[in-house]
Short mmCIF file of N, CA, C and O in Angstrom, two decimals:
data_model
loop_
_atom_site.label_atom_id
_atom_site.label_comp_id
_atom_site.label_asym_id
_atom_site.label_seq_id
_atom_site.Cartn_x
_atom_site.Cartn_y
_atom_site.Cartn_z
N MET A 151 0.84 -1.17 0.00
CA MET A 151 0.00 0.00 0.00
C MET A 151 0.89 1.24 0.00
O MET A 151 1.83 1.34 0.76
N SER A 152 0.60 2.18 -0.86
CA SER A 152 1.41 3.40 -0.90
C SER A 152 0.71 4.50 -0.10
O SER A 152 -0.50 4.53 0.01
N MET A 153 1.52 5.38 0.42
CA MET A 153 0.99 6.49 1.20
C MET A 153 0.69 7.67 0.28
O MET A 153 1.47 7.97 -0.61
N SER A 154 -0.42 8.29 0.48
CA SER A 154 -0.69 9.51 -0.28
C SER A 154 0.04 10.67 0.38
O SER A 154 0.48 10.57 1.52
N ASP A 155 0.15 11.78 -0.32
CA ASP A 155 0.84 12.94 0.23
C ASP A 155 0.17 13.45 1.50
O ASP A 155 0.83 13.96 2.40
N ASP A 156 -1.16 13.29 1.60
CA ASP A 156 -1.89 13.76 2.78
C ASP A 156 -1.60 12.93 4.02
O ASP A 156 -1.77 13.41 5.14
N ASP A 157 -1.16 11.68 3.84
CA ASP A 157 -0.91 10.80 4.97
C ASP A 157 0.51 10.93 5.52
O ASP A 157 0.79 10.43 6.60
N ARG A 158 1.36 11.59 4.79
CA ARG A 158 2.75 11.73 5.24
C ARG A 158 2.84 12.76 6.36
O ARG A 158 2.14 13.76 6.34
N PRO A 159 3.72 12.50 7.31
CA PRO A 159 3.89 13.48 8.40
C PRO A 159 4.44 14.79 7.84
O PRO A 159 5.27 14.80 6.93
N VAL A 160 3.95 15.89 8.37
CA VAL A 160 4.40 17.21 7.94
C VAL A 160 5.74 17.49 8.62
O VAL A 160 5.86 17.37 9.84
N ARG A 161 6.71 17.83 7.82
CA ARG A 161 8.04 18.11 8.35
C ARG A 161 8.07 19.54 8.85
O ARG A 161 7.72 20.47 8.13
N LYS A 162 8.48 19.72 10.11
CA LYS A 162 8.53 21.04 10.69
C LYS A 162 9.70 21.81 10.07
O LYS A 162 10.79 21.30 9.93
N VAL A 163 9.43 23.05 9.72
CA VAL A 163 10.46 23.90 9.14
C VAL A 163 11.42 24.29 10.25
O VAL A 163 11.01 24.75 11.31
N THR A 164 12.69 24.07 10.01
CA THR A 164 13.72 24.49 10.96
C THR A 164 14.78 25.24 10.18
O THR A 164 14.82 25.19 8.95
N HIS A 165 15.63 25.91 10.90
CA HIS A 165 16.72 26.62 10.25
C HIS A 165 17.98 26.44 11.07
O HIS A 165 17.97 26.61 12.28
N GLU A 166 19.03 26.09 10.39
CA GLU A 166 20.33 25.97 11.04
C GLU A 166 21.15 27.19 10.64
O GLU A 166 21.30 27.49 9.44
N ILE A 167 21.65 27.91 11.63
CA ILE A 167 22.44 29.10 11.37
C ILE A 167 23.65 28.74 10.53
O ILE A 167 24.36 27.79 10.81
N GLY A 168 23.86 29.48 9.45
CA GLY A 168 25.01 29.27 8.58
C GLY A 168 24.82 28.21 7.51
O GLY A 168 25.75 27.93 6.76
N CYS A 169 23.61 27.64 7.40
CA CYS A 169 23.40 26.60 6.39
C CYS A 169 23.40 27.19 4.98
O CYS A 169 23.23 28.38 4.77
N ASP A 170 23.59 26.32 3.99
CA ASP A 170 23.60 26.72 2.58
C ASP A 170 22.17 27.10 2.17
O ASP A 170 21.24 26.33 2.33
N LEU A 171 22.02 28.30 1.66
CA LEU A 171 20.70 28.80 1.28
C LEU A 171 20.44 28.69 -0.22
O LEU A 171 19.33 28.96 -0.67
N SER A 172 21.42 28.29 -0.98
CA SER A 172 21.32 28.32 -2.44
C SER A 172 20.24 27.39 -3.01
O SER A 172 19.72 27.66 -4.09
N MET A 173 19.89 26.36 -2.32
CA MET A 173 18.90 25.39 -2.83
C MET A 173 17.48 25.70 -2.37
O MET A 173 16.55 24.98 -2.71
N LEU A 174 17.28 26.78 -1.61
CA LEU A 174 15.95 27.11 -1.10
C LEU A 174 15.24 28.07 -2.03
O LEU A 174 15.85 28.96 -2.61
N SER A 175 13.93 27.90 -2.14
CA SER A 175 13.13 28.81 -2.96
C SER A 175 12.88 30.10 -2.18
O SER A 175 13.11 30.18 -0.97
N ALA A 176 12.38 31.11 -2.88
CA ALA A 176 12.05 32.38 -2.23
C ALA A 176 10.99 32.16 -1.14
O ALA A 176 11.06 32.77 -0.07
N ASP A 177 10.01 31.28 -1.41
CA ASP A 177 8.98 30.99 -0.41
C ASP A 177 9.57 30.32 0.82
O ASP A 177 9.19 30.62 1.96
N GLU A 178 10.50 29.39 0.61
CA GLU A 178 11.15 28.73 1.74
C GLU A 178 11.97 29.72 2.55
O GLU A 178 11.98 29.67 3.78
N LEU A 179 12.65 30.63 1.87
CA LEU A 179 13.44 31.65 2.58
C LEU A 179 12.52 32.56 3.39
O LEU A 179 12.81 32.88 4.54
N ALA A 180 11.39 32.95 2.81
CA ALA A 180 10.43 33.80 3.52
C ALA A 180 9.89 33.08 4.75
O ALA A 180 9.72 33.69 5.81
N SER A 181 9.64 31.78 4.64
CA SER A 181 9.15 30.99 5.78
C SER A 181 10.19 30.95 6.88
O SER A 181 9.86 31.07 8.07
N ARG A 182 11.43 30.81 6.51
CA ARG A 182 12.51 30.77 7.50
C ARG A 182 12.68 32.13 8.17
O ARG A 182 12.93 32.20 9.37
N ILE A 183 12.53 33.19 7.41
CA ILE A 183 12.61 34.54 7.99
C ILE A 183 11.51 34.71 9.02
O ILE A 183 11.75 35.20 10.13
N ALA A 184 10.30 34.30 8.69
CA ALA A 184 9.17 34.40 9.62
C ALA A 184 9.44 33.57 10.87
O ALA A 184 9.19 34.02 12.00
N LEU A 185 9.96 32.37 10.69
CA LEU A 185 10.29 31.49 11.81
C LEU A 185 11.31 32.16 12.73
O LEU A 185 11.15 32.17 13.96
N LEU A 186 12.34 32.74 12.14
CA LEU A 186 13.39 33.38 12.94
C LEU A 186 12.88 34.64 13.63
O LEU A 186 13.25 34.91 14.78
N LYS A 187 12.01 35.40 12.99
CA LYS A 187 11.43 36.58 13.62
C LYS A 187 10.59 36.18 14.84
O LYS A 187 10.64 36.84 15.88
N GLU A 188 9.83 35.11 14.71
CA GLU A 188 9.05 34.60 15.84
C GLU A 188 9.96 34.19 16.98
O GLU A 188 9.67 34.45 18.15
N GLU A 189 11.06 33.55 16.65
CA GLU A 189 12.00 33.10 17.68
C GLU A 189 12.67 34.29 18.35
O GLU A 189 12.87 34.29 19.58
N ILE A 190 13.01 35.32 17.59
CA ILE A 190 13.60 36.53 18.17
C ILE A 190 12.61 37.16 19.16
O ILE A 190 13.00 37.55 20.27
N SER A 191 11.35 37.24 18.77
CA SER A 191 10.33 37.80 19.68
C SER A 191 10.22 36.98 20.95
O SER A 191 10.13 37.54 22.05
N ARG A 192 10.25 35.68 20.81
CA ARG A 192 10.17 34.80 21.98
C ARG A 192 11.36 35.01 22.91
O ARG A 192 11.22 35.10 24.13
N LEU A 193 12.54 35.16 22.33
CA LEU A 193 13.74 35.39 23.12
C LEU A 193 13.70 36.75 23.82
O LEU A 193 14.07 36.86 24.99
N GLU A 194 13.25 37.77 23.11
CA GLU A 194 13.15 39.10 23.70
C GLU A 194 12.15 39.12 24.85
O GLU A 194 12.40 39.77 25.88
N GLU A 195 11.04 38.42 24.70
CA GLU A 195 10.07 38.33 25.79
C GLU A 195 10.67 37.66 27.01
O GLU A 195 10.42 38.08 28.15
N GLU A 196 11.47 36.64 26.80
CA GLU A 196 12.10 35.95 27.92
C GLU A 196 13.13 36.85 28.61
O GLU A 196 13.24 36.85 29.84
N VAL A 197 13.88 37.62 27.84
CA VAL A 197 14.83 38.57 28.42
C VAL A 197 14.08 39.58 29.30
O VAL A 197 14.50 39.88 30.42
N THR A 198 12.97 40.08 28.80
CA THR A 198 12.16 41.03 29.56
C THR A 198 11.64 40.40 30.84
O THR A 198 11.71 40.99 31.92
N ARG A 199 11.13 39.18 30.72
CA ARG A 199 10.60 38.47 31.90
C ARG A 199 11.68 38.26 32.95
O ARG A 199 11.47 38.50 34.13
N LYS A 200 12.86 37.86 32.51
CA LYS A 200 13.95 37.63 33.45
C LYS A 200 14.43 38.94 34.07
O LYS A 200 14.80 38.97 35.24
N GLY A 201 14.41 40.02 33.29
CA GLY A 201 14.78 41.32 33.83
C GLY A 201 13.83 41.77 34.93
O GLY A 201 14.24 42.32 35.94
N LYS A 202 12.53 41.53 34.73
CA LYS A 202 11.53 41.88 35.74
C LYS A 202 11.72 41.05 37.00
O LYS A 202 11.60 41.55 38.11
N SER A 203 12.03 39.76 36.84
CA SER A 203 12.26 38.90 38.00
C SER A 203 13.48 39.36 38.78
O SER A 203 13.47 39.38 40.00
N ARG A 204 14.50 39.75 38.06
CA ARG A 204 15.73 40.22 38.72
C ARG A 204 15.47 41.51 39.48
O ARG A 204 15.92 41.68 40.62
N SER A 205 14.73 42.42 38.84
CA SER A 205 14.40 43.70 39.51
C SER A 205 13.60 43.45 40.78
O SER A 205 13.83 44.09 41.81
N ALA A 206 12.66 42.54 40.71
CA ALA A 206 11.84 42.22 41.88
C ALA A 206 12.71 41.64 43.00
O ALA A 206 12.56 41.99 44.17
N ALA A 207 13.65 40.78 42.64
CA ALA A 207 14.53 40.18 43.64
C ALA A 207 15.45 41.24 44.24
O ALA A 207 15.68 41.25 45.45
N GLU A 208 15.96 42.15 43.43
CA GLU A 208 16.81 43.21 43.95
C GLU A 208 16.05 44.12 44.90
O GLU A 208 16.59 44.54 45.93
N GLN A 209 14.79 44.42 44.59
CA GLN A 209 13.97 45.25 45.47
C GLN A 209 13.73 44.54 46.81
O GLN A 209 13.71 45.18 47.85
N LEU A 210 13.55 43.25 46.76
CA LEU A 210 13.30 42.48 47.97
C LEU A 210 14.50 42.50 48.91
O LEU A 210 14.34 42.57 50.13
N PHE A 211 15.70 42.46 48.36
CA PHE A 211 16.90 42.34 49.18
C PHE A 211 17.57 43.69 49.47
O PHE A 211 18.65 43.72 50.02
N ARG A 212 16.92 44.79 49.16
CA ARG A 212 17.49 46.11 49.48
C ARG A 212 17.17 46.53 50.86
O ARG A 212 16.35 46.24 51.56
#
């Protein structure tokens, strides 16, 4: 029995920093840019959260 395209698992788009981009289409590059922008936002939110936690701890111990 052969698998149809709909039955195949969807491969999650990932990006490895420094990988060869020459074989990717413009759409694939745009998808990776969106993925990386989302990750940057997630990282910035975590930096902000940790900064607030640190400030709260410093206020407690003053």
